[in-house]
Amino acid sequence: MTFSIYEGQEPNQIIFQFKANPPAVTFELTGETDNIFKIEREGLLYYTRTLDRETRSTHNLQVATLDANGAIVEGPVPITIEVKDVNDNRPTFLQSKYEASVRQNSRPGKPFLYVNATDLDDPATPNGQLSYQIVIQLPMINDVMYFQINNKTGAISLTREGSQELNPAKNPSYNLVISVKDMGGQSENSFSDTTSVDIIVTENIWKAPEPVEMVENSTDPHPIKITQVRWNDPGAQYSLVDKEKLPRFPFSIDQEGDIYVTQPLDREEKDAYVFYAVAKDEYRKPLSYPLEIHVKVEDINDNPPTCPSPVTVFEVQENERLGNSIGTLTAHDRDEENTANSLLNYRIVEQTPKLPMDGLFLIQTYAGMLQLAKQSLKKQDTPQYNLTIEVSDKDFKTLCFVQINVIDINDQIPIFEKSDYGNLTLAEDTNVGSTILTIQATDADEPFTGSSKILYHIIKGDSEGRLGVDTDPHTNTGYVIIKKPLDFETAAVSNIVFKAENPEPLVFGVTYNESSFAKFTLFVTDVNEAPEFSQYVFQAKVSEDVAIGTKVGNVTAKDPEGLDISYSLRGDTRGWLKIDHVTGEIFSVAPLDREAGSPYRVQVVATEVGGSSLSSVSQFYLILTDVNDNPPRLAKDYTDLFFCHPLSAPGSLIFEATDDDQHSFRGPHFTFSVASESLQNDWQVSKINGTHARLSTRHTDFEEREYVVLIRINDGGRPPLESIVSLPVTFCSCGEGSCFRPAGHQPGIPTVGMAVGILLTTLLVIGIILAVVFIRMKKDKGKDNVESAQASEVKPLRS
């Protein structure tokens, strides 16, 4: 026998009344009585204390009848007491406080923490069924929940907003208060408990690694791992993109995100590389922005010094003072500059001739500057010296050759052939590079030496550097050229002063005087110039839903002659914009539409008011930012969806939605549902991903015809837009996977009834014709004799 008793009831209640048959005179109770269950001699079974299911949920007892001697007459009979549960225990979290971390941009819905609670009540009843809920999120930003919890499992994960907006730089930590309720959370009388969850937001690990430094010409086996990138979740597909489009790209990446150099690098060939690492999902769509990888090639000393030329020629005056600089030998080393690999040492190893003595010259060890070391030179004794100079770095040595020519002393100054070259008038639009004047000075020192070579400098009247002078090395003629555009508005008249001087210093006691100076006056005439924009391209950015009349940008230009400017637009093909003719401010005059064209490009024309009405053109680019203003629609016309009739089991079809708005790199997130309640008994829609859904039948009882299923698609935007689309589905007879559909009537093709009518009419006409012919034949037979009639059977009829 089995009895059920709710726990917590008042004690001393009767469970059952047993009856004994003679010779039994009393009852005996044994088993798991726990001193709670008793039986009277008369067979009254009862309990003496309150039952507790959590202490023991089942009591197994035995009842037997005894005679007067205590011997068993009947039994023992097994008795089971089931203690039924009541909700007398509150749920309790296993921890009063939880700690967890979640990575920025983690996938929404992926659990990063489980909270757990227990309840001693029967889990098979609502008393022990627990429901979890987030009751507080701190901080709460813009009333948006960044976290969600599975109410049955206690799994905590990010919402879609949390995945996109969590930023440890702004809010590195969050606190959640989680509640748990029994009775499935559906009863006002349920018990509850709370716990606290501290969450640390960790940084998105998808970021560019530190720049890599690689030693050139490495002899280690390749490929060599040099760095790595990691997407936040496993399963990403990695690839490298060569930013510089090199003919030889010596890097690779594996599917763990490890980046390798595949062959030795040469710093002298290329000292640095920049490329991108890309992470894509299983559909080959980028998961995020590419990461820029920098590789610097470190130098080793693998290049010897090189001489600047086969022979380097210097000149020294015969009265040069001891210690004066003769010239600087500058050798080169292809190894990295400012390192020990390219630090050069200079040493004179031979002087030819050694007259009047050896060691006339010395060279600075690191600078390479040659100096006169022992005594002044005499040209008539030795006009030329040749030096062999050893140039070395820490591993290599090179011999360079220097020729030193002893020249006459510079004791004569350059003298202009005339001191005033008069006036010169030029238009301000004279071409840059034009030669506008020729000047000439002479020097009596030894020809073709630094003492007689003349250099011309403009020392006054040209602070903007609009003019320059080039010197003919053979004739010392100076050619004055225009280096920068002339400008009437800033320099209409310029008094230009030239100075002629030698590259070699003058001897002591000789100085330049007024003979080495000349002048001329430059008059610049005005040329009417077109207005000038402050920049070639102007750019502005606005939302596509700005109100008509909103200022979207402005341009500025000025006229070199100071005339007023009038602005106008050119190429406004959509009629979206207007410009203030005076200020250059640009306004919208019609609704803007990003999907129709962004950036929207127009030309701005600036025209001078008065004068020659010259104009110039600049570009104005209006970038339109997207708003959610396009409802979802089907990605294509679905006219070929069918099920084979009759259905043997419920089936499904897949369709795709899209819209014309701009989406993030994660793509759209549409939701789908059956739009009509009357269709929900026959059809159901389930989401596959953000763009695809599955239309399924709920049963198999469909007629052989076309059904039009109305689907509601919501884009989840801000604000959300939705539309109801029609999806035609045909149930038809099939053969070899194809649908045989009844042919509909097409214009120009008769129906079956029409075809039968035409056939009967044709037969009737043929019958009438045959009848007429037959009657005429009978008339002819009456006129002829029997022989003719017989002959007519074998001869053709004649008319």
CSV table of N, CA and C in Angstrom, one decimal, residues 181 246 262 378 431 479 515 521 570 679:
chain,number,residue,atom,x,y,z
A,181,LYS,N,14.6,33.0,-8.5
A,181,LYS,CA,13.3,32.7,-7.9
A,181,LYS,C,12.9,31.2,-8.2
A,246,LEU,N,54.5,44.8,-53.8
A,246,LEU,CA,55.9,44.5,-54.2
A,246,LEU,C,55.9,43.3,-55.1
A,262,THR,N,59.6,34.6,-45.0
A,262,THR,CA,59.8,33.4,-45.8
A,262,THR,C,61.2,33.3,-46.4
A,378,LYS,N,104.1,76.1,-53.0
A,378,LYS,CA,104.5,77.0,-54.1
A,378,LYS,C,104.1,76.3,-55.4
A,431,ASN,N,56.5,83.4,-67.5
A,431,ASN,CA,56.6,82.0,-67.1
A,431,ASN,C,57.8,81.8,-66.1
A,479,TYR,N,73.0,84.5,-65.6
A,479,TYR,CA,71.6,84.5,-66.2
A,479,TYR,C,70.6,84.6,-65.1
A,515,SER,N,82.8,97.7,-56.9
A,515,SER,CA,82.9,97.2,-58.2
A,515,SER,C,82.3,95.8,-58.3
A,521,THR,N,66.3,97.7,-61.8
A,521,THR,CA,64.9,97.9,-61.3
A,521,THR,C,64.0,97.1,-62.1
A,570,ARG,N,27.9,74.0,-60.4
A,570,ARG,CA,27.9,73.4,-61.7
A,570,ARG,C,27.8,71.9,-61.5
A,679,LEU,N,-2.5,32.6,-41.5
A,679,LEU,CA,-1.5,31.7,-42.1
A,679,LEU,C,-0.7,31.0,-41.1
